[in-house]
Coordinates of C-alpha atoms in Angstrom, one line a residue:
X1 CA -184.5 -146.2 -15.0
X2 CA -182.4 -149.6 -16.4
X3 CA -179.1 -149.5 -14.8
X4 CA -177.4 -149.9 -18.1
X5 CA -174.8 -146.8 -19.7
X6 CA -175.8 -145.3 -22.7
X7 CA -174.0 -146.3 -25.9
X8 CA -172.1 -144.7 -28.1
X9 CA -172.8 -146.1 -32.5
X10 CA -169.4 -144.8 -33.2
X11 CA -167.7 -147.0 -30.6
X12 CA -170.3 -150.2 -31.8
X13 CA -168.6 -149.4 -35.4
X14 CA -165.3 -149.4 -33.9
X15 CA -165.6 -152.6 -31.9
X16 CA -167.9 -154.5 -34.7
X17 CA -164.5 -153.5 -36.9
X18 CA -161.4 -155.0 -34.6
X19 CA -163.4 -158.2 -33.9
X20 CA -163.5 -158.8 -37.3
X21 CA -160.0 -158.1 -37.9
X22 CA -161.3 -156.2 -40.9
X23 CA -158.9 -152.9 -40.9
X24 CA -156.0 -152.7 -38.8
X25 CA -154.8 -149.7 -40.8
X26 CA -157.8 -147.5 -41.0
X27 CA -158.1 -148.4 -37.5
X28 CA -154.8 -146.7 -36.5
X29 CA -156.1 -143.4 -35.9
X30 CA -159.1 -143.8 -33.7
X31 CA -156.2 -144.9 -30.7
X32 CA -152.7 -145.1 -29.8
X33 CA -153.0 -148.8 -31.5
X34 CA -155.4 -151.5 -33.1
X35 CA -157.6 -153.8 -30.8
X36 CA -156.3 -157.1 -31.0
X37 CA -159.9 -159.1 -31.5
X38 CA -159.6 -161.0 -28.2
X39 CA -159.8 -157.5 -26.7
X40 CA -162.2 -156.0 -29.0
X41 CA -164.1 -159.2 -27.6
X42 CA -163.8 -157.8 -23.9
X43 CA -164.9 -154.3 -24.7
X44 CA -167.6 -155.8 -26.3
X45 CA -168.4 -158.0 -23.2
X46 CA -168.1 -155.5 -20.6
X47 CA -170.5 -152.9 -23.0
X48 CA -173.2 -155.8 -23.8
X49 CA -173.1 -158.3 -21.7
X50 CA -175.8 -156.7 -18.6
X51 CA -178.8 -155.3 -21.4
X52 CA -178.4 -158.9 -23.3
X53 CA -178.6 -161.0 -20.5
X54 CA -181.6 -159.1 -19.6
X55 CA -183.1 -159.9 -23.0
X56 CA -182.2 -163.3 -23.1
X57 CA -183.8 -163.9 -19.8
X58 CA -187.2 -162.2 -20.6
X59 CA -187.4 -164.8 -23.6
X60 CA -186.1 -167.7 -21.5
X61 CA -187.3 -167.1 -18.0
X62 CA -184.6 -168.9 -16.9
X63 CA -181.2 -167.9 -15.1
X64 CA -178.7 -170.7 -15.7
X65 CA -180.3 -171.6 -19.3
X66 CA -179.9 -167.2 -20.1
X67 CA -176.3 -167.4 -19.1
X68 CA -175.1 -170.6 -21.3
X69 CA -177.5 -168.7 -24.2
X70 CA -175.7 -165.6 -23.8
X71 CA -172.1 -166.8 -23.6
X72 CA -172.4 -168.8 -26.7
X73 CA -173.8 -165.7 -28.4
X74 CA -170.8 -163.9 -27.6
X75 CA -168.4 -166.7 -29.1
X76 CA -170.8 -166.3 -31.9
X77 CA -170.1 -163.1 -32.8
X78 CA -166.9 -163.2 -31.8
X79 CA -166.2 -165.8 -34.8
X80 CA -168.5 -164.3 -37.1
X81 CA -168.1 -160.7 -37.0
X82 CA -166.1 -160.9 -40.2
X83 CA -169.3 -161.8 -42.3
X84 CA -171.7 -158.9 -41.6
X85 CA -171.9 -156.5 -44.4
X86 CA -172.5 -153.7 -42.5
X87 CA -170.9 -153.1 -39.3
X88 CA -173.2 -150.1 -38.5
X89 CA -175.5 -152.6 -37.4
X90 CA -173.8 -154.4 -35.2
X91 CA -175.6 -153.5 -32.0
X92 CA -178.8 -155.1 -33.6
X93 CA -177.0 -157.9 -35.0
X94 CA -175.9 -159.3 -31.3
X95 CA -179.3 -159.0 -30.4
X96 CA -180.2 -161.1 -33.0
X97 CA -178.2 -163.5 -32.1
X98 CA -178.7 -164.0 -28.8
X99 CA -182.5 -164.3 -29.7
X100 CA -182.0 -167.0 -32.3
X101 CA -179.5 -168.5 -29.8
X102 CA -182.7 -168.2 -27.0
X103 CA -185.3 -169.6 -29.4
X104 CA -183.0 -172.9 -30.4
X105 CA -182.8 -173.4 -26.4
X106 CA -186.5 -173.6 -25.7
X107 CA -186.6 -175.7 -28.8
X108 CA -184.7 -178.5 -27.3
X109 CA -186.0 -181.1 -25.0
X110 CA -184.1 -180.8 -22.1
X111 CA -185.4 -176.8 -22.2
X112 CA -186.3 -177.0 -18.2
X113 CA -189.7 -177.2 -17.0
X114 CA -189.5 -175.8 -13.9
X115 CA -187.3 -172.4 -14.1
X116 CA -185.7 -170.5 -11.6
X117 CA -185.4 -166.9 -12.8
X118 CA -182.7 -164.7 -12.0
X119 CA -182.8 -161.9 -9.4
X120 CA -183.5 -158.6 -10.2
X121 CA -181.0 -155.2 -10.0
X122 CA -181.8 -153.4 -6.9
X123 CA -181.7 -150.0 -7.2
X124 CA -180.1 -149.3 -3.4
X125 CA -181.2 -145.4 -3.8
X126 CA -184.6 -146.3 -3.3
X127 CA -186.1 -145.8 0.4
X128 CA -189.3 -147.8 1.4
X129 CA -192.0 -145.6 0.2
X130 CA -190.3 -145.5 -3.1
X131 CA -190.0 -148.7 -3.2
X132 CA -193.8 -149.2 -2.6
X133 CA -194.6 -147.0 -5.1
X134 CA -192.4 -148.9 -8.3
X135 CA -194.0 -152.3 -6.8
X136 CA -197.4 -150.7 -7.5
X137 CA -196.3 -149.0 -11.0
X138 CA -194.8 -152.4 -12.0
X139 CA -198.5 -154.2 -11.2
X140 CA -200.0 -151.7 -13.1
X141 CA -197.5 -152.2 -16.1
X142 CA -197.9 -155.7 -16.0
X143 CA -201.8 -155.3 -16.1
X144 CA -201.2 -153.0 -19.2
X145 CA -198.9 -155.5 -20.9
X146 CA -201.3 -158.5 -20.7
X147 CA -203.4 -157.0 -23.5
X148 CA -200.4 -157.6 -25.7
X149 CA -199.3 -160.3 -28.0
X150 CA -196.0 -161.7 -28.1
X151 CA -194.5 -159.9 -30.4
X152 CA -195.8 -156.5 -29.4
X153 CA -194.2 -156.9 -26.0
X154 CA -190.8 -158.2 -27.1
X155 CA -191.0 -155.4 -29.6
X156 CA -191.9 -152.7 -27.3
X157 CA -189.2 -154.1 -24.7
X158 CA -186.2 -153.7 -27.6
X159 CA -187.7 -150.4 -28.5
X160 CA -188.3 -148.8 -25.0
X161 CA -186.0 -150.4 -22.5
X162 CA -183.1 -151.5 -24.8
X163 CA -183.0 -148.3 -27.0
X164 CA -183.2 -150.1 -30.6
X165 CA -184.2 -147.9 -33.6
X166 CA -187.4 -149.3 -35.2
X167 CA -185.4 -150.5 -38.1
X168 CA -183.2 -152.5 -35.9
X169 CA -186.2 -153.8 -34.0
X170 CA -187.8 -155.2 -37.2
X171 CA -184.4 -156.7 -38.1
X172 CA -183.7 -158.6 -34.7
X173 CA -187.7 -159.9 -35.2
X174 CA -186.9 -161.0 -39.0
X175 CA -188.9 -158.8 -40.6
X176 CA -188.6 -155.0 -42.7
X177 CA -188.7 -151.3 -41.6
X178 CA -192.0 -151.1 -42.7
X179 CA -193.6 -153.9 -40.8
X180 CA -191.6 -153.2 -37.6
X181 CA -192.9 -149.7 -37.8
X182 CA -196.4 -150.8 -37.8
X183 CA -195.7 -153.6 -35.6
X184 CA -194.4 -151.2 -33.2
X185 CA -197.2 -148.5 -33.8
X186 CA -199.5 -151.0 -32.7
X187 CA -198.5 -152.0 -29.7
X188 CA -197.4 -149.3 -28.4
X189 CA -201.6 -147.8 -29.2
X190 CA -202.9 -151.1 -27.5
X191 CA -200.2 -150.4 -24.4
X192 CA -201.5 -146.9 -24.2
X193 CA -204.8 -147.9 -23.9
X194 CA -204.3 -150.5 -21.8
X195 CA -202.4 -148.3 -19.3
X196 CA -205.7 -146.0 -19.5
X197 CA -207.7 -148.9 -18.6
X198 CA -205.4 -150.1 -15.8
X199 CA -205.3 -146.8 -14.3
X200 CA -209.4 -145.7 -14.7
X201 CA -209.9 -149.3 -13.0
X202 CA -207.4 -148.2 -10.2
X203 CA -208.3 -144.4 -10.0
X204 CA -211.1 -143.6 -11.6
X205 CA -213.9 -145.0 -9.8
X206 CA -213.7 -142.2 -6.6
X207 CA -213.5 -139.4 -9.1
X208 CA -216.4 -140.7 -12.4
X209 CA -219.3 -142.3 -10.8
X210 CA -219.5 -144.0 -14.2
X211 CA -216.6 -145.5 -14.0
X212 CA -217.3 -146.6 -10.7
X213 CA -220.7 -148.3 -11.9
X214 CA -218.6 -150.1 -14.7
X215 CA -216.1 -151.4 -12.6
X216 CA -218.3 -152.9 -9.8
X217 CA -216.5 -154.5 -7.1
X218 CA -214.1 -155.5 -9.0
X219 CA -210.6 -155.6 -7.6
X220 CA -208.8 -152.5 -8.4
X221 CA -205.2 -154.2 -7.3
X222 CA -206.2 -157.0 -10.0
X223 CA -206.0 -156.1 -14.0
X224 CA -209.7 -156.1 -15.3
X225 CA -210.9 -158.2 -17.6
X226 CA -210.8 -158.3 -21.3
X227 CA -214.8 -157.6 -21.4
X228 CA -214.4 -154.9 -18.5
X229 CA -211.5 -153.5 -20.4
X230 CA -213.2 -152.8 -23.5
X231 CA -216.3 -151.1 -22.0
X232 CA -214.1 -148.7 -19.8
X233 CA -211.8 -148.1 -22.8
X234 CA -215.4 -146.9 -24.8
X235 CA -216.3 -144.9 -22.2
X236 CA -212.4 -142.9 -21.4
X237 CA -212.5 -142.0 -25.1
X238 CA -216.1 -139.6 -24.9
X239 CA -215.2 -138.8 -20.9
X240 CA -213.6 -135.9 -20.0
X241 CA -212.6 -137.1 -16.1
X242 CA -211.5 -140.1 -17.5
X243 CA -209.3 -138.4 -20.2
X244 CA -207.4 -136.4 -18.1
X245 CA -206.8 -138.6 -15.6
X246 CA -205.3 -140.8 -18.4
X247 CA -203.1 -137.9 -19.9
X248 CA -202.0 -136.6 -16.9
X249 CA -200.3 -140.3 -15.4
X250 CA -196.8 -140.9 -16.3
X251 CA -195.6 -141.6 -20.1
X252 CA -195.5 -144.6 -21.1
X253 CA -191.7 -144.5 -21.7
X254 CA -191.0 -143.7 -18.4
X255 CA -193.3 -146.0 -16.8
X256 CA -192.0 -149.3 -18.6
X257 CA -188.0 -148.4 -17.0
X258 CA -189.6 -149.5 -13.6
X259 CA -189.8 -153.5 -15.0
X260 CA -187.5 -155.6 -13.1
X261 CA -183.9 -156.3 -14.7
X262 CA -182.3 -159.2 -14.6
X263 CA -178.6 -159.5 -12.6
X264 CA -175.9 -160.8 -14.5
X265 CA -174.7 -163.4 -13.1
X266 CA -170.6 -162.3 -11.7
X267 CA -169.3 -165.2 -13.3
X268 CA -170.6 -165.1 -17.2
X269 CA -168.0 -162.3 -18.2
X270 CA -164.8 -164.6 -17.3
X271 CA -166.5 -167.6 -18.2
X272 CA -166.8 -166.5 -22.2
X273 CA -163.4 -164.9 -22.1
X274 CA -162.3 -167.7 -21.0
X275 CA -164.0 -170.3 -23.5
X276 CA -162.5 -167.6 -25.9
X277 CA -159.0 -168.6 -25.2
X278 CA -158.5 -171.2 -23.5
X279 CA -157.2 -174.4 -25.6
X280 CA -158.4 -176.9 -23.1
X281 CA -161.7 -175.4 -24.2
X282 CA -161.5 -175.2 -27.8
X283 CA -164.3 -177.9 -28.0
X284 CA -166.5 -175.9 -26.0
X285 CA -165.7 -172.6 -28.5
X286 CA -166.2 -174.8 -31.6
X287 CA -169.8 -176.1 -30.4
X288 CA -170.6 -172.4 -29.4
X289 CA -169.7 -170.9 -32.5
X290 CA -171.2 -173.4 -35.3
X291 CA -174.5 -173.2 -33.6
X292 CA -174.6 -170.3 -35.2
X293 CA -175.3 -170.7 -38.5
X294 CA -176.7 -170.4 -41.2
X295 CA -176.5 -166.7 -42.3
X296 CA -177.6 -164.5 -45.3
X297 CA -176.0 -162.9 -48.0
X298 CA -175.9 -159.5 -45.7
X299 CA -173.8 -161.8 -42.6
X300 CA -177.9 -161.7 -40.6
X301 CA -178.4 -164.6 -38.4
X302 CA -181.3 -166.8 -40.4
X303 CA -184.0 -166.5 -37.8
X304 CA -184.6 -170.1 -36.6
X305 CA -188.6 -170.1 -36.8
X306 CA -187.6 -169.7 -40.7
X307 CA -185.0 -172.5 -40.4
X308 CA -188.4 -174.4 -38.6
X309 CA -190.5 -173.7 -41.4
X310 CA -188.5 -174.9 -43.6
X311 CA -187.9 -178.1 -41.9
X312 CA -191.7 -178.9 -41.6
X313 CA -192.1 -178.1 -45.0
X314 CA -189.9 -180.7 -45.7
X315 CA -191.3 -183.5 -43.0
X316 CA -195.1 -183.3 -44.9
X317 CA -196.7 -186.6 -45.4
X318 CA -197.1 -188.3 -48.2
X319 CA -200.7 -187.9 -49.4
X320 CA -203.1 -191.5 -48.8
X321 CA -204.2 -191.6 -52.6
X322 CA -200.3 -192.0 -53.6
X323 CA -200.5 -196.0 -53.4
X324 CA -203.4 -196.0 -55.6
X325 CA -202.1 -193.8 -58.4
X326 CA -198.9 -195.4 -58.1
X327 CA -200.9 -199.1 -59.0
X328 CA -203.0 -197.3 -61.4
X329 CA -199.5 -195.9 -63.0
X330 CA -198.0 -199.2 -63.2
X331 CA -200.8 -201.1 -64.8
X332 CA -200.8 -197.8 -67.8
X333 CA -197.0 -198.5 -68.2
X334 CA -197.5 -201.8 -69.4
X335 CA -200.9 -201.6 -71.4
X336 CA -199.0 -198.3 -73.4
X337 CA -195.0 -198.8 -72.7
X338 CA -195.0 -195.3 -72.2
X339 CA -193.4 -193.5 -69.2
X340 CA -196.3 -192.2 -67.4
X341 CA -195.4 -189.5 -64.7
X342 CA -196.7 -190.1 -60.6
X343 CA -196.5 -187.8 -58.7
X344 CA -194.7 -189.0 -55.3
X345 CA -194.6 -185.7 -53.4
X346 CA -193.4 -182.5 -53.3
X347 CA -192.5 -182.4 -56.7
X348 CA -190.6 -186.1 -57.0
X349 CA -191.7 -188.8 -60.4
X350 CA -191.3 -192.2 -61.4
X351 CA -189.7 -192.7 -64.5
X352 CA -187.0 -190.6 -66.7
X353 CA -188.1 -186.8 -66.5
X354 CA -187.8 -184.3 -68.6
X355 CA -185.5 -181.2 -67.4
X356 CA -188.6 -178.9 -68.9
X357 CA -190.8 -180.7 -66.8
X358 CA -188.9 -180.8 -63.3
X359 CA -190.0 -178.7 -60.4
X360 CA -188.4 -175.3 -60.1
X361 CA -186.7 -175.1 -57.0
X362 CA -188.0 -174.2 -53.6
X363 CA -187.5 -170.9 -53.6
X364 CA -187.0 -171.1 -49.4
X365 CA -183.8 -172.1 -50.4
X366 CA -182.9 -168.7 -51.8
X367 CA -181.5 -166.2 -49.3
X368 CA -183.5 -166.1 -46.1
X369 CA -183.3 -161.6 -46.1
X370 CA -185.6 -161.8 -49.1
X371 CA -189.1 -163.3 -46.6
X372 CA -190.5 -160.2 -46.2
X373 CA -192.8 -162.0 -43.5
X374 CA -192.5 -161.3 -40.1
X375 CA -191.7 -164.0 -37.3
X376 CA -194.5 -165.4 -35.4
X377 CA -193.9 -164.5 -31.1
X378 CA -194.4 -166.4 -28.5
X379 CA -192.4 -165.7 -26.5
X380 CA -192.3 -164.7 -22.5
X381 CA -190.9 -160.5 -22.6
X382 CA -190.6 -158.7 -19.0
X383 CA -194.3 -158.3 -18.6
X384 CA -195.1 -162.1 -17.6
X385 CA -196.9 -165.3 -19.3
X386 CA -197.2 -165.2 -23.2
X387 CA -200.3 -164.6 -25.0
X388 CA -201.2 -166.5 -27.8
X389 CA -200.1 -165.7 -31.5
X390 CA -202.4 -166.1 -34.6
X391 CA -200.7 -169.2 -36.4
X392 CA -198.6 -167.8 -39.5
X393 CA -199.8 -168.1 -43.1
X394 CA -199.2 -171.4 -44.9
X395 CA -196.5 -170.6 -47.6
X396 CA -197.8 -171.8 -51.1
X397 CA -195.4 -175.2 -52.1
X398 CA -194.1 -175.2 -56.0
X399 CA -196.3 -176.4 -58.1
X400 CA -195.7 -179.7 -59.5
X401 CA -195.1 -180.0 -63.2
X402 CA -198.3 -181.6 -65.2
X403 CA -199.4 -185.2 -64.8
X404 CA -200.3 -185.3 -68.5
X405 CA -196.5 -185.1 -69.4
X406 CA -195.0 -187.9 -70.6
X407 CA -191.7 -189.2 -72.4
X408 CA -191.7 -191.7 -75.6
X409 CA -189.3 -194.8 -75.1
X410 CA -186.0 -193.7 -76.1
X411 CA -184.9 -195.6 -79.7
X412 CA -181.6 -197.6 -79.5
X413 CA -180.1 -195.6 -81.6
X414 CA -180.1 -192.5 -79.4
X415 CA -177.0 -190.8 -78.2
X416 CA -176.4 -190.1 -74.7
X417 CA -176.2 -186.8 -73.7
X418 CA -172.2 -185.8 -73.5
X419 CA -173.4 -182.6 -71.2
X420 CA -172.2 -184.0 -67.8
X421 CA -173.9 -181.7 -64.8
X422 CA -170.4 -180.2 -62.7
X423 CA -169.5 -181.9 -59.3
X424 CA -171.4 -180.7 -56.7
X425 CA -168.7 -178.1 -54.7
X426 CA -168.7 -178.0 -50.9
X427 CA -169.4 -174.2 -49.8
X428 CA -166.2 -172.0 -48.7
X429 CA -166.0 -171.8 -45.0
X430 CA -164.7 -169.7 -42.6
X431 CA -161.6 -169.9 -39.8
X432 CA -162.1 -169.9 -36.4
X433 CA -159.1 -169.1 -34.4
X434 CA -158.7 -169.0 -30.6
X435 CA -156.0 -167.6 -28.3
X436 CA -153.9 -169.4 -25.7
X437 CA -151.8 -168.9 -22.6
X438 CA -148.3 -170.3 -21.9
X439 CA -148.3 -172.1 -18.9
X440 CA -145.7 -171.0 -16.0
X441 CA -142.3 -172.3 -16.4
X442 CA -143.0 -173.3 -20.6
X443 CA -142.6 -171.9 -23.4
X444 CA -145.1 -172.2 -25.8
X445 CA -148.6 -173.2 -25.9
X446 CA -151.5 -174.7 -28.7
X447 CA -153.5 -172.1 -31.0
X448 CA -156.7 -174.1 -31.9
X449 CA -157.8 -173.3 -35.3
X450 CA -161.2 -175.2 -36.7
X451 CA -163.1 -174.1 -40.1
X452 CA -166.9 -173.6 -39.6
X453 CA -169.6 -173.9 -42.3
X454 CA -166.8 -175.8 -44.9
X455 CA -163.3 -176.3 -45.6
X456 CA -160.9 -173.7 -45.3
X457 CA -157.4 -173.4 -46.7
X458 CA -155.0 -171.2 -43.9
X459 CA -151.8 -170.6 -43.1
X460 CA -150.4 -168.8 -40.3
X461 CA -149.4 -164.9 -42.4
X462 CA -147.2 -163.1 -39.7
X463 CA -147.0 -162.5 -35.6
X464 CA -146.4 -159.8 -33.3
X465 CA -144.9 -159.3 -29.5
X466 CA -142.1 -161.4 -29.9
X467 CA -143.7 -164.7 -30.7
X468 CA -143.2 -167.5 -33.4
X469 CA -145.5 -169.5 -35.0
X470 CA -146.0 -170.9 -38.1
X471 CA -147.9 -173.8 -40.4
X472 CA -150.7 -173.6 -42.6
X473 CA -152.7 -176.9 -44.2
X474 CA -156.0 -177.5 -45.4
X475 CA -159.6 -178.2 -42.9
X476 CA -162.5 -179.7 -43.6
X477 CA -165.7 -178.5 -42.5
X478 CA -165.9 -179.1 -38.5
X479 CA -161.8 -180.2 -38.7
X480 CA -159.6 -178.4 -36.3
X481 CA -155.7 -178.4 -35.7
X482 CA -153.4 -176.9 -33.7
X483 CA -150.1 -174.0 -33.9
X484 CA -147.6 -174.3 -32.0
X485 CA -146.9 -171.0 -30.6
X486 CA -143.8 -170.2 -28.5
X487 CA -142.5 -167.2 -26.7
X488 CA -139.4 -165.2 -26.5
X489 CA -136.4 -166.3 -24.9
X490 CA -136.0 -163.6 -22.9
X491 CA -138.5 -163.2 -20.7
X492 CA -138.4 -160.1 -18.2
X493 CA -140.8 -160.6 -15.2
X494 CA -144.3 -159.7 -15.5
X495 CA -147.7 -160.0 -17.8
X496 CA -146.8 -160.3 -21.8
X497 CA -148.6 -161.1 -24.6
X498 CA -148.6 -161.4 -28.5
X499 CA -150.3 -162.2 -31.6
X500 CA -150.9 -165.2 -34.0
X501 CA -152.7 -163.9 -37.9
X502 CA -153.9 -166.0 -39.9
X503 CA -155.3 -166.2 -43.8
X504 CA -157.8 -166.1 -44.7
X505 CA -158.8 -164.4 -41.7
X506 CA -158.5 -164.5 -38.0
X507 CA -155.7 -163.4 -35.1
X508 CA -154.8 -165.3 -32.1
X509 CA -153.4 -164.0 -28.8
X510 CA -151.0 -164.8 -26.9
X511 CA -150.4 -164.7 -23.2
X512 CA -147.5 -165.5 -20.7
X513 CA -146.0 -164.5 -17.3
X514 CA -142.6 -164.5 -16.2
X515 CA -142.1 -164.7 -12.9
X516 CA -139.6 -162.5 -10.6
X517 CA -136.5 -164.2 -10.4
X518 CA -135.5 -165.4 -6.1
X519 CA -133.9 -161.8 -4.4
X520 CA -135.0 -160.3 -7.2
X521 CA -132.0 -161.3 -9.6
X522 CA -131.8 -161.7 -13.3
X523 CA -134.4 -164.4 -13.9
X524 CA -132.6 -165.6 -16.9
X525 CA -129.5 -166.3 -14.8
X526 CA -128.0 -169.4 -13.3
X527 CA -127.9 -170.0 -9.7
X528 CA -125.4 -168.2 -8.3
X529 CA -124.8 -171.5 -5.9
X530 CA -123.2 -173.6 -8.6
X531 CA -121.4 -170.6 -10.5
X532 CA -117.5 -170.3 -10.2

């Protein structure tokens, strides 16, 4: 079974709720106080952080690269909580981002050839014959699994092993309810079957002496082939040995918990936290959390093979015929001394066009949640190499507007228009805020604040635990600044901390220890050696 404790939604809500900072009243009752967001971070950590970094490293096959992947998907949402829509669905929303943050990682080109995957969690219960027999269930898995496509598998692996709802499945994949129940319908048919073949390959040949003439001499520790495979899979469904020796092996359910899971790495808990807070790293957190973007109207990750899409839609080439019918154009212009209209691609024309004749907009620009298509897969799940994916669908570019358009030379005595089109406005960002320690023997320390996705306008609204802070201004998209943030006076010995708010959105804590004064006096008094 996965090593990983069993989560409770109510708790997701209550998390997904104090890192967004969204309702410090209504979150009064459900504990003797509000989680500061730093700590709703921690919980959040300490709940999430084994099962993800297991995902992440089935997609990237990678330890080191899973671990970087993973801690910036944590900033991520540890910035960004405040624009999901509905925090029900949080648990599915940190899956998709650490997917998208995965997928723009093998995307780059220093993405690591040769990989060194993580070790696995060893289940110390286990005695040697045990042991035997998981290594044995796990080649049979894997032998099942091959028949699968990428998506399939990575779907089967959020349904089965992480515990995702089909809904949430087809909404970490970037696609609806509907397709991620068929999607999931599928493959978990073809990995039923598959399993039957495995195990009549294995098993079957000493108990059906038909299966034993199909299967030859092949290897039984080996998965059979795709042509073997279909044959034996004809002849389970209208054999009655076959059949219940395929209904009487372990469920499928049961036999995918004996895949390997990855170890978290010790260090990747303290290592976000620390990002998280740390002013020295501010940088670090900035980078991590604008990576992030951009998101729908519902606060969903845009999946990046859609953001790809896009891109190559816009990279097309100019068609070879465009120099000629831009000649042909020019030579028309002077014979008529009409504006003739050429097309120069994707919906661009010489000359002064018409606003009923201008290309509608590309309607990928819209809000990414209304492509009801689903993601192409390729990537590696828990069950080994990828198999190949059938190339998605072409999307159908706007049509241009007619060639046979054209515009009469304006007279001299026409008015310009007074309509003037409004100035283009920069989109409303958000605040990032992180906290900070005071140093031993100080007194204050450096908030960092930085607006992500455009300017913000802040100000620093109030504090708590004693500290003092204010200042306010106005950021530019990607600008950052600094509050000074300073502690009490009177600082008893041990651990304190406190908190920084912020408008529009965001708190800060605040952390400093006081050390115990020499013979454990009054810290805050003078030493006794120079007094009267």
């Amino acid at each position: 079974m996965s090593p990983w404790p069993s989560l409770d939604r109510g708790d997701d809500l209550r998390l997904a709720r104090f890192l967004a900072a969204a309702d410090d009243g209504a979150a009064a009752g459900d504990g003797p106080r509000p989680l500061e967001p730093i700590e709703a971070l921690a919980q959040v950590v300490d709940r999430y952080a084994a099962r993800l970094y297991d995902y992440a490293h089935a997609l990237l096959r990678d330890q080191e690269t899973a671990a970087w992947a993973l801690h910036d998907a944590f900033l991520q949402a540890y910035a960004h909580a405040g624009v999901l829509r509905e925090p029900v669905r949080f648990r599915s929303w940190l899956y998709a981002l650490v997917r998208n943050e995965c997928l723009r990682r093998r995307a780059e080109p220093d993405f690591p050839v040769e990989r060194r995957e993580a070790p696995e969690v060893e289940d110390v219960f286990l005695d040697a014959p045990e042991r035997a027999q998981r290594i044995e269930s796990r080649r049979l898995v894997h032998g099942a699994m091959a028949s699968l496509r990428g998506a399939e598998r990575e779907a089967l692996d959020l349904l089965l092993r992480h515990g995702l709802e089909t809904a949430e499945v087809g909404a970490v994949l970037g696609m609806d309810a509907r397709q991620a129940a068929d999607l999931t319908a599928a493959a978990r048919q073809r990995l039923d079957d598959g399993l039957a073949v495995a195990l009549v390959a294995r098993d079957g040949r000493a108990a059906c002496p038909q299966a034993a003439e199909l299967t030859g001499d092949s290897d039984p520790a080996r998965p059979p082939t795709p042509a073997l495979a279909r044959r034996l899979l004809k002849h389970i469904s209208h054999c009655a040995t076959c059949t219940e020796l395929r209904y009487r092996r372990v469920s499928t359910v049961r036999l995918l918990q004996v895949l390997p899971v990855a170890l978290l790495p010790s260090e990747l808990p303290s290592r976000i936290m620390a990002t998280a807070t740390a002013p020295r790293l501010s940088d670090d957190l900035a980078a991590a959390v604008g990576r992030a973007e951009p998101f729908d109207t519902r606060g969903w990750p845009v999946p990046v093979a859609r953001l790809q899409r896009r891109a190559a839609r816009g990279r097309r080439p100019v068609p070879r015929l465009l120099p000629i019918a831009a000649a042909a154009a020019g030579l028309l212009l002077i014979v008529t001394g009409a504006f003739v209209l050429v097309p120069l691609g994707s919906g661009q024309h010489t000359g002064a066009v018409p606003k009923s004749t201008r290309a509608a907009p590309d309607p990928s620009a819209s809000d990414a949640s209304a492509d009801p298509s689903p993601e192409p897969s390729d990537e590696p799940s828990p069950s080994g190499s990828p198999s190949p994916e059938p190339s998605a669908t072409p999307s159908t570019p706007t049509p241009s507007p007619s060639l046979s358009s054209t515009t009469p030379t304006p007279r001299a005595s026409a008015r310009p228009s007074r309509r003037t089109p409004p100035p283009s406005r920069a989109p409303a960002g958000r605040l990032a805020v992180g906290g900070c320690a005071i140093p031993e023997g100080q007194s204050s320390c450096a908030v960092p604040v930085r607006a992500v996705g455009g300017p913000v306008t802040w100000s620093v609204t109030g504090t708590s635990g004693g500290v003092s802070a204010s200042g306010g201004g106005r950021l530019s998209g990607g600008g950052t600044a600094g509050v000074t943030a300073s502690r009490p006076s009177d600082c008893p010995p041990g651990s304190h901390s406190g908190s920084v708010r912020f408008a529009p959105s965001g708190t800060a804590t605040v952390t400093w220890t006081c050390p115990e004064a020499p013979d454990g006096g009054d810290p805050q008094a003078g030493d006794p050696a120079v007094e009267g």
